[in-house]
mmCIF file with all atom_site columns, C-alpha atoms and ligand atoms in Angstrom:
data_model
loop_
_atom_site.group_PDB
_atom_site.id
_atom_site.type_symbol
_atom_site.label_atom_id
_atom_site.label_alt_id
_atom_site.label_comp_id
_atom_site.label_asym_id
_atom_site.label_entity_id
_atom_site.label_seq_id
_atom_site.pdbx_PDB_ins_code
_atom_site.Cartn_x
_atom_site.Cartn_y
_atom_site.Cartn_z
_atom_site.occupancy
_atom_site.B_iso_or_equiv
_atom_site.pdbx_formal_charge
_atom_site.auth_seq_id
_atom_site.auth_comp_id
_atom_site.auth_asym_id
_atom_site.auth_atom_id
_atom_site.pdbx_PDB_model_num
ATOM   1   C  CA  . MET E 1 1   ? 40.687 7.854  11.973  1.00 0.00 ? 13  MET E CA  1
ATOM   2   C  CA  . THR E 1 2   ? 40.834 10.003 8.852   1.00 0.00 ? 14  THR E CA  1
ATOM   3   C  CA  . GLU E 1 3   ? 38.681 13.120 8.621   1.00 0.00 ? 15  GLU E CA  1
ATOM   4   C  CA  . GLN E 1 4   ? 36.450 11.450 6.037   1.00 0.00 ? 16  GLN E CA  1
ATOM   5   C  CA  . ALA E 1 5   ? 35.992 8.323  8.203   1.00 0.00 ? 17  ALA E CA  1
ATOM   6   C  CA  . ALA E 1 6   ? 34.998 10.558 11.143  1.00 0.00 ? 18  ALA E CA  1
ATOM   7   C  CA  . GLU E 1 7   ? 32.515 12.406 8.931   1.00 0.00 ? 19  GLU E CA  1
ATOM   8   C  CA  . GLU E 1 8   ? 31.043 9.110  7.647   1.00 0.00 ? 20  GLU E CA  1
ATOM   9   C  CA  . ALA E 1 9   ? 30.640 7.938  11.266  1.00 0.00 ? 21  ALA E CA  1
ATOM   10  C  CA  . ALA E 1 10  ? 28.951 11.235 12.213  1.00 0.00 ? 22  ALA E CA  1
ATOM   11  C  CA  . ILE E 1 11  ? 26.538 10.885 9.274   1.00 0.00 ? 23  ILE E CA  1
ATOM   12  C  CA  . GLN E 1 12  ? 25.593 7.389  10.468  1.00 0.00 ? 24  GLN E CA  1
ATOM   13  C  CA  . THR E 1 13  ? 24.960 8.749  13.973  1.00 0.00 ? 25  THR E CA  1
ATOM   14  C  CA  . CYS E 1 14  ? 22.905 11.609 12.533  1.00 0.00 ? 26  CYS E CA  1
ATOM   15  C  CA  . VAL E 1 15  ? 20.775 9.338  10.320  1.00 0.00 ? 27  VAL E CA  1
ATOM   16  C  CA  . ARG E 1 16  ? 19.985 6.987  13.236  1.00 0.00 ? 28  ARG E CA  1
ATOM   17  C  CA  . ALA E 1 17  ? 19.180 9.875  15.625  1.00 0.00 ? 29  ALA E CA  1
ATOM   18  C  CA  . PHE E 1 18  ? 16.887 11.407 12.996  1.00 0.00 ? 30  PHE E CA  1
ATOM   19  C  CA  . TYR E 1 19  ? 14.983 8.167  12.393  1.00 0.00 ? 31  TYR E CA  1
ATOM   20  C  CA  . ASP E 1 20  ? 14.568 7.578  16.135  1.00 0.00 ? 32  ASP E CA  1
ATOM   21  C  CA  . LEU E 1 21  ? 12.754 10.933 16.267  1.00 0.00 ? 33  LEU E CA  1
ATOM   22  C  CA  . ALA E 1 22  ? 10.919 10.485 12.961  1.00 0.00 ? 34  ALA E CA  1
ATOM   23  C  CA  . ARG E 1 23  ? 9.585  7.027  13.789  1.00 0.00 ? 35  ARG E CA  1
ATOM   24  C  CA  . ALA E 1 24  ? 8.157  8.353  17.081  1.00 0.00 ? 36  ALA E CA  1
ATOM   25  C  CA  . ASP E 1 25  ? 6.692  11.483 15.444  1.00 0.00 ? 37  ASP E CA  1
ATOM   26  C  CA  . ASP E 1 26  ? 2.908  11.708 15.157  1.00 0.00 ? 38  ASP E CA  1
ATOM   27  C  CA  . LEU E 1 27  ? 3.004  12.935 11.542  1.00 0.00 ? 39  LEU E CA  1
ATOM   28  C  CA  . LEU E 1 28  ? 6.055  11.208 10.026  1.00 0.00 ? 40  LEU E CA  1
ATOM   29  C  CA  . GLY E 1 29  ? 6.021  8.038  12.130  1.00 0.00 ? 41  GLY E CA  1
ATOM   30  C  CA  . PRO E 1 30  ? 2.993  6.391  10.498  1.00 0.00 ? 42  PRO E CA  1
ATOM   31  C  CA  . VAL E 1 31  ? 4.422  6.990  7.001   1.00 0.00 ? 43  VAL E CA  1
ATOM   32  C  CA  . PHE E 1 32  ? 7.881  5.614  7.808   1.00 0.00 ? 44  PHE E CA  1
ATOM   33  C  CA  . ASN E 1 33  ? 6.669  2.745  9.955   1.00 0.00 ? 45  ASN E CA  1
ATOM   34  C  CA  . GLY E 1 34  ? 3.968  1.838  7.443   1.00 0.00 ? 46  GLY E CA  1
ATOM   35  C  CA  . TRP E 1 35  ? 6.299  1.671  4.444   1.00 0.00 ? 47  TRP E CA  1
ATOM   36  C  CA  . ILE E 1 36  ? 9.731  0.636  5.569   1.00 0.00 ? 48  ILE E CA  1
ATOM   37  C  CA  . LYS E 1 37  ? 10.014 -3.071 6.244   1.00 0.00 ? 49  LYS E CA  1
ATOM   38  C  CA  . ASP E 1 38  ? 13.791 -3.489 6.318   1.00 0.00 ? 50  ASP E CA  1
ATOM   39  C  CA  . TRP E 1 39  ? 15.204 -0.728 8.560   1.00 0.00 ? 51  TRP E CA  1
ATOM   40  C  CA  . ASP E 1 40  ? 18.812 -1.899 8.298   1.00 0.00 ? 52  ASP E CA  1
ATOM   41  C  CA  . GLN E 1 41  ? 18.626 -1.567 4.531   1.00 0.00 ? 53  GLN E CA  1
ATOM   42  C  CA  . HIS E 1 42  ? 16.853 1.830  4.707   1.00 0.00 ? 54  HIS E CA  1
ATOM   43  C  CA  . LEU E 1 43  ? 19.348 3.288  7.194   1.00 0.00 ? 55  LEU E CA  1
ATOM   44  C  CA  . LYS E 1 44  ? 22.274 2.064  5.081   1.00 0.00 ? 56  LYS E CA  1
ATOM   45  C  CA  . MET E 1 45  ? 20.703 3.648  1.998   1.00 0.00 ? 57  MET E CA  1
ATOM   46  C  CA  . MET E 1 46  ? 20.206 6.929  3.863   1.00 0.00 ? 58  MET E CA  1
ATOM   47  C  CA  . ASP E 1 47  ? 23.830 6.830  5.095   1.00 0.00 ? 59  ASP E CA  1
ATOM   48  C  CA  . ASP E 1 48  ? 24.883 6.468  1.470   1.00 0.00 ? 60  ASP E CA  1
ATOM   49  C  CA  . PHE E 1 49  ? 22.509 9.212  0.273   1.00 0.00 ? 61  PHE E CA  1
ATOM   50  C  CA  . TRP E 1 50  ? 23.767 11.738 2.849   1.00 0.00 ? 62  TRP E CA  1
ATOM   51  C  CA  . SER E 1 51  ? 27.374 10.695 2.326   1.00 0.00 ? 63  SER E CA  1
ATOM   52  C  CA  . GLY E 1 52  ? 26.899 11.513 -1.343  1.00 0.00 ? 64  GLY E CA  1
ATOM   53  C  CA  . ALA E 1 53  ? 25.153 14.810 -0.637  1.00 0.00 ? 65  ALA E CA  1
ATOM   54  C  CA  . LEU E 1 54  ? 27.645 15.980 2.008   1.00 0.00 ? 66  LEU E CA  1
ATOM   55  C  CA  . LEU E 1 55  ? 30.947 14.320 1.071   1.00 0.00 ? 67  LEU E CA  1
ATOM   56  C  CA  . GLY E 1 56  ? 30.539 13.689 -2.654  1.00 0.00 ? 68  GLY E CA  1
ATOM   57  C  CA  . THR E 1 57  ? 30.776 9.884  -2.422  1.00 0.00 ? 69  THR E CA  1
ATOM   58  C  CA  . THR E 1 58  ? 28.934 7.832  -5.036  1.00 0.00 ? 70  THR E CA  1
ATOM   59  C  CA  . ARG E 1 59  ? 27.505 4.811  -3.186  1.00 0.00 ? 71  ARG E CA  1
ATOM   60  C  CA  . TYR E 1 60  ? 23.923 6.122  -3.608  1.00 0.00 ? 72  TYR E CA  1
ATOM   61  C  CA  . SER E 1 61  ? 23.154 6.504  -7.294  1.00 0.00 ? 73  SER E CA  1
ATOM   62  C  CA  . ALA E 1 62  ? 19.348 6.231  -7.515  1.00 0.00 ? 74  ALA E CA  1
ATOM   63  C  CA  . ALA E 1 63  ? 16.846 9.051  -8.027  1.00 0.00 ? 75  ALA E CA  1
ATOM   64  C  CA  . PRO E 1 64  ? 15.691 9.927  -4.490  1.00 0.00 ? 76  PRO E CA  1
ATOM   65  C  CA  . PHE E 1 65  ? 12.484 11.846 -5.268  1.00 0.00 ? 77  PHE E CA  1
ATOM   66  C  CA  . PRO E 1 66  ? 10.240 9.411  -7.282  1.00 0.00 ? 78  PRO E CA  1
ATOM   67  C  CA  . PRO E 1 67  ? 9.844  6.757  -4.524  1.00 0.00 ? 79  PRO E CA  1
ATOM   68  C  CA  . HIS E 1 68  ? 8.033  9.394  -2.453  1.00 0.00 ? 80  HIS E CA  1
ATOM   69  C  CA  . LEU E 1 69  ? 5.244  9.779  -5.004  1.00 0.00 ? 81  LEU E CA  1
ATOM   70  C  CA  . LYS E 1 70  ? 3.578  6.542  -3.921  1.00 0.00 ? 82  LYS E CA  1
ATOM   71  C  CA  . LEU E 1 71  ? 3.295  7.923  -0.355  1.00 0.00 ? 83  LEU E CA  1
ATOM   72  C  CA  . GLU E 1 72  ? 0.463  10.166 0.874   1.00 0.00 ? 84  GLU E CA  1
ATOM   73  C  CA  . MET E 1 73  ? 2.074  13.337 2.189   1.00 0.00 ? 85  MET E CA  1
ATOM   74  C  CA  . THR E 1 74  ? 1.489  17.104 2.321   1.00 0.00 ? 86  THR E CA  1
ATOM   75  C  CA  . GLN E 1 75  ? 3.794  20.104 2.672   1.00 0.00 ? 87  GLN E CA  1
ATOM   76  C  CA  . ALA E 1 76  ? 3.360  19.638 6.441   1.00 0.00 ? 88  ALA E CA  1
ATOM   77  C  CA  . HIS E 1 77  ? 5.318  16.376 6.223   1.00 0.00 ? 89  HIS E CA  1
ATOM   78  C  CA  . PHE E 1 78  ? 8.263  18.124 4.552   1.00 0.00 ? 90  PHE E CA  1
ATOM   79  C  CA  . ASP E 1 79  ? 8.096  20.962 7.121   1.00 0.00 ? 91  ASP E CA  1
ATOM   80  C  CA  . ARG E 1 80  ? 8.154  18.445 9.980   1.00 0.00 ? 92  ARG E CA  1
ATOM   81  C  CA  . TRP E 1 81  ? 10.989 16.537 8.300   1.00 0.00 ? 93  TRP E CA  1
ATOM   82  C  CA  . ARG E 1 82  ? 13.046 19.777 8.365   1.00 0.00 ? 94  ARG E CA  1
ATOM   83  C  CA  . GLU E 1 83  ? 12.018 20.553 11.973  1.00 0.00 ? 95  GLU E CA  1
ATOM   84  C  CA  . LEU E 1 84  ? 13.412 17.188 13.078  1.00 0.00 ? 96  LEU E CA  1
ATOM   85  C  CA  . TRP E 1 85  ? 16.397 17.018 10.729  1.00 0.00 ? 97  TRP E CA  1
ATOM   86  C  CA  . VAL E 1 86  ? 17.927 20.451 11.482  1.00 0.00 ? 98  VAL E CA  1
ATOM   87  C  CA  . PRO E 1 87  ? 18.306 20.040 15.294  1.00 0.00 ? 99  PRO E CA  1
ATOM   88  C  CA  . THR E 1 88  ? 19.577 16.489 14.768  1.00 0.00 ? 100 THR E CA  1
ATOM   89  C  CA  . VAL E 1 89  ? 22.236 17.764 12.383  1.00 0.00 ? 101 VAL E CA  1
ATOM   90  C  CA  . GLN E 1 90  ? 23.177 20.516 14.857  1.00 0.00 ? 102 GLN E CA  1
ATOM   91  C  CA  . THR E 1 91  ? 23.963 18.001 17.586  1.00 0.00 ? 103 THR E CA  1
ATOM   92  C  CA  . THR E 1 92  ? 25.601 15.251 15.513  1.00 0.00 ? 104 THR E CA  1
ATOM   93  C  CA  . LEU E 1 93  ? 27.517 16.637 12.529  1.00 0.00 ? 105 LEU E CA  1
ATOM   94  C  CA  . PRO E 1 94  ? 30.812 18.557 12.644  1.00 0.00 ? 106 PRO E CA  1
ATOM   95  C  CA  . GLU E 1 95  ? 31.483 21.641 10.531  1.00 0.00 ? 107 GLU E CA  1
ATOM   96  C  CA  . PRO E 1 96  ? 31.623 22.156 7.603   1.00 0.00 ? 108 PRO E CA  1
ATOM   97  C  CA  . ILE E 1 97  ? 29.119 19.385 6.784   1.00 0.00 ? 109 ILE E CA  1
ATOM   98  C  CA  . ARG E 1 98  ? 26.786 20.639 9.537   1.00 0.00 ? 110 ARG E CA  1
ATOM   99  C  CA  . ALA E 1 99  ? 26.115 23.925 7.746   1.00 0.00 ? 111 ALA E CA  1
ATOM   100 C  CA  . LYS E 1 100 ? 25.867 22.123 4.407   1.00 0.00 ? 112 LYS E CA  1
ATOM   101 C  CA  . ALA E 1 101 ? 23.291 19.618 5.741   1.00 0.00 ? 113 ALA E CA  1
ATOM   102 C  CA  . ILE E 1 102 ? 21.211 22.457 7.179   1.00 0.00 ? 114 ILE E CA  1
ATOM   103 C  CA  . SER E 1 103 ? 21.195 24.548 4.036   1.00 0.00 ? 115 SER E CA  1
ATOM   104 C  CA  . MET E 1 104 ? 20.420 21.475 1.897   1.00 0.00 ? 116 MET E CA  1
ATOM   105 C  CA  . ALA E 1 105 ? 17.528 20.623 4.216   1.00 0.00 ? 117 ALA E CA  1
ATOM   106 C  CA  . GLU E 1 106 ? 16.060 24.116 3.911   1.00 0.00 ? 118 GLU E CA  1
ATOM   107 C  CA  . HIS E 1 107 ? 16.240 23.835 0.138   1.00 0.00 ? 119 HIS E CA  1
ATOM   108 C  CA  . MET E 1 108 ? 15.032 20.223 -0.090  1.00 0.00 ? 120 MET E CA  1
ATOM   109 C  CA  . SER E 1 109 ? 12.056 20.566 2.234   1.00 0.00 ? 121 SER E CA  1
ATOM   110 C  CA  . HIS E 1 110 ? 10.878 23.626 0.303   1.00 0.00 ? 122 HIS E CA  1
ATOM   111 C  CA  . CYS E 1 111 ? 11.581 22.431 -3.259  1.00 0.00 ? 123 CYS E CA  1
ATOM   112 C  CA  . TRP E 1 112 ? 10.659 18.774 -2.745  1.00 0.00 ? 124 TRP E CA  1
ATOM   113 C  CA  . GLY E 1 113 ? 7.503  19.815 -0.882  1.00 0.00 ? 125 GLY E CA  1
ATOM   114 C  CA  . ARG E 1 114 ? 6.418  22.126 -3.695  1.00 0.00 ? 126 ARG E CA  1
ATOM   115 C  CA  . ALA E 1 115 ? 7.276  19.626 -6.445  1.00 0.00 ? 127 ALA E CA  1
ATOM   116 C  CA  . TYR E 1 116 ? 5.615  16.820 -4.509  1.00 0.00 ? 128 TYR E CA  1
ATOM   117 C  CA  . THR E 1 117 ? 2.320  18.626 -3.878  1.00 0.00 ? 129 THR E CA  1
ATOM   118 C  CA  . THR E 1 118 ? 2.195  19.898 -7.474  1.00 0.00 ? 130 THR E CA  1
ATOM   119 C  CA  . ILE E 1 119 ? 2.805  16.457 -9.009  1.00 0.00 ? 131 ILE E CA  1
ATOM   120 C  CA  . LYS E 1 120 ? 0.384  14.739 -6.598  1.00 0.00 ? 132 LYS E CA  1
ATOM   121 C  CA  . SER E 1 121 ? -2.407 17.165 -7.477  1.00 0.00 ? 133 SER E CA  1
ATOM   122 C  CA  . GLN E 1 122 ? -1.723 16.601 -11.199 1.00 0.00 ? 134 GLN E CA  1
ATOM   123 C  CA  . MET E 1 123 ? -1.832 12.839 -10.617 1.00 0.00 ? 135 MET E CA  1
ATOM   124 C  CA  . ALA E 1 124 ? -5.183 13.218 -8.807  1.00 0.00 ? 136 ALA E CA  1
ATOM   125 C  CA  . GLN E 1 125 ? -6.641 15.154 -11.772 1.00 0.00 ? 137 GLN E CA  1
ATOM   126 C  CA  . ALA E 1 126 ? -5.345 12.768 -14.464 1.00 0.00 ? 138 ALA E CA  1
HETATM 127 C  C1  . HEM G 2 .   ? 13.072 16.552 1.548   1.00 0.00 ? 30  HEM G C1  1
HETATM 128 C  C2  . HEM G 2 .   ? 13.455 15.718 2.468   1.00 0.00 ? 30  HEM G C2  1
HETATM 129 C  C3  . HEM G 2 .   ? 13.655 14.231 2.200   1.00 0.00 ? 30  HEM G C3  1
HETATM 130 C  C4  . HEM G 2 .   ? 14.759 13.622 1.714   1.00 0.00 ? 30  HEM G C4  1
HETATM 131 C  C5  . HEM G 2 .   ? 16.080 14.274 1.327   1.00 0.00 ? 30  HEM G C5  1
HETATM 132 C  C6  . HEM G 2 .   ? 14.454 12.203 1.619   1.00 0.00 ? 30  HEM G C6  1
HETATM 133 C  C7  . HEM G 2 .   ? 15.320 11.226 1.131   1.00 0.00 ? 30  HEM G C7  1
HETATM 134 C  C8  . HEM G 2 .   ? 14.972 9.935  0.859   1.00 0.00 ? 30  HEM G C8  1
HETATM 135 C  C9  . HEM G 2 .   ? 15.775 8.974  0.139   1.00 0.00 ? 30  HEM G C9  1
HETATM 136 C  C10 . HEM G 2 .   ? 17.163 9.240  -0.423  1.00 0.00 ? 30  HEM G C10 1
HETATM 137 C  C11 . HEM G 2 .   ? 15.076 7.827  0.078   1.00 0.00 ? 30  HEM G C11 1
HETATM 138 C  C12 . HEM G 2 .   ? 15.513 6.519  -0.626  1.00 0.00 ? 30  HEM G C12 1
HETATM 139 C  C13 . HEM G 2 .   ? 14.876 6.472  -2.025  1.00 0.00 ? 30  HEM G C13 1
HETATM 140 C  C14 . HEM G 2 .   ? 15.299 5.207  -2.790  1.00 0.00 ? 30  HEM G C14 1
HETATM 141 O  O1  . HEM G 2 .   ? 14.630 4.172  -2.630  1.00 0.00 ? 30  HEM G O1  1
HETATM 142 O  O2  . HEM G 2 .   ? 16.309 5.271  -3.545  1.00 0.00 ? 30  HEM G O2  1
HETATM 143 C  C15 . HEM G 2 .   ? 13.836 8.015  0.777   1.00 0.00 ? 30  HEM G C15 1
HETATM 144 C  C16 . HEM G 2 .   ? 12.861 7.072  0.939   1.00 0.00 ? 30  HEM G C16 1
HETATM 145 C  C17 . HEM G 2 .   ? 11.760 7.248  1.707   1.00 0.00 ? 30  HEM G C17 1
HETATM 146 N  N1  . HEM G 2 .   ? 11.333 8.420  2.296   1.00 0.00 ? 30  HEM G N1  1
HETATM 147 FE FE1 . HEM G 2 .   ? 12.238 10.193 2.169   1.00 0.00 ? 30  HEM G FE1 1
HETATM 148 N  N2  . HEM G 2 .   ? 13.186 11.997 2.055   1.00 0.00 ? 30  HEM G N2  1
HETATM 149 C  C18 . HEM G 2 .   ? 12.663 13.208 2.430   1.00 0.00 ? 30  HEM G C18 1
HETATM 150 C  C19 . HEM G 2 .   ? 11.405 13.440 2.949   1.00 0.00 ? 30  HEM G C19 1
HETATM 151 C  C20 . HEM G 2 .   ? 10.566 12.441 3.360   1.00 0.00 ? 30  HEM G C20 1
HETATM 152 C  C21 . HEM G 2 .   ? 9.361  12.659 4.130   1.00 0.00 ? 30  HEM G C21 1
HETATM 153 C  C22 . HEM G 2 .   ? 8.819  14.029 4.585   1.00 0.00 ? 30  HEM G C22 1
HETATM 154 C  C23 . HEM G 2 .   ? 8.818  11.447 4.360   1.00 0.00 ? 30  HEM G C23 1
HETATM 155 C  C24 . HEM G 2 .   ? 7.558  11.194 5.161   1.00 0.00 ? 30  HEM G C24 1
HETATM 156 C  C25 . HEM G 2 .   ? 7.527  10.416 6.188   1.00 0.00 ? 30  HEM G C25 1
HETATM 157 C  C26 . HEM G 2 .   ? 9.660  10.453 3.708   1.00 0.00 ? 30  HEM G C26 1
HETATM 158 C  C27 . HEM G 2 .   ? 9.436  9.092  3.697   1.00 0.00 ? 30  HEM G C27 1
HETATM 159 C  C28 . HEM G 2 .   ? 10.181 8.164  3.000   1.00 0.00 ? 30  HEM G C28 1
HETATM 160 C  C29 . HEM G 2 .   ? 9.838  6.761  2.882   1.00 0.00 ? 30  HEM G C29 1
HETATM 161 C  C30 . HEM G 2 .   ? 8.642  6.065  3.508   1.00 0.00 ? 30  HEM G C30 1
HETATM 162 C  C31 . HEM G 2 .   ? 10.809 6.184  2.051   1.00 0.00 ? 30  HEM G C31 1
HETATM 163 C  C32 . HEM G 2 .   ? 10.894 4.725  1.594   1.00 0.00 ? 30  HEM G C32 1
HETATM 164 C  C33 . HEM G 2 .   ? 10.118 4.598  0.288   1.00 0.00 ? 30  HEM G C33 1
HETATM 165 C  C34 . HEM G 2 .   ? 10.198 3.187  -0.259  1.00 0.00 ? 30  HEM G C34 1
HETATM 166 O  O3  . HEM G 2 .   ? 9.914  2.238  0.472   1.00 0.00 ? 30  HEM G O3  1
HETATM 167 O  O4  . HEM G 2 .   ? 10.516 3.039  -1.446  1.00 0.00 ? 30  HEM G O4  1
HETATM 168 N  N3  . HEM G 2 .   ? 10.714 11.098 3.123   1.00 0.00 ? 30  HEM G N3  1
HETATM 169 N  N4  . HEM G 2 .   ? 13.794 9.328  1.254   1.00 0.00 ? 30  HEM G N4  1
#
């Protein structure tokens, strides 16, 4: 197996381990389980998203943030997402993509959470 194939396989393991935790989580579970109807398709899309973010592949080419705006979430959801994602990454991804996935998660949960709550409050006032 090439190094990239091993990293792709580790990302798939990581994504599935994360969603096992997230679907059972009291805060994130209702949002994921309520919205996602085709889990095979969602997991494949998340494999592609993280492969792009961590390995620079181009299978995922959509804008990842806008689909979240139809959901009802708070900063607490993004904090919980990070609390579940980081330990999952630590046990499933090899270096150097482990460190990259952790630092991206710190950034994304903070920046997406702030952008999300700001835009949602503007939408509520409009
Ligand atoms: C900042 C961390 C997050 C990242 C990087 C992320 C990433 C993504 C991506 C790439 C997609 C696919 C978007 C597309 O359709 O192209 C997605 C969809 C989705 N995410 Fe997130 N997400 C994050 C946080 C969350 C949180 C906290 C929740 C709350 C449970 C959540 C719930 C969902 C749901 C329900 C969908 C499917 C939406 C749909 O059906 O169109 N995400 N996410």
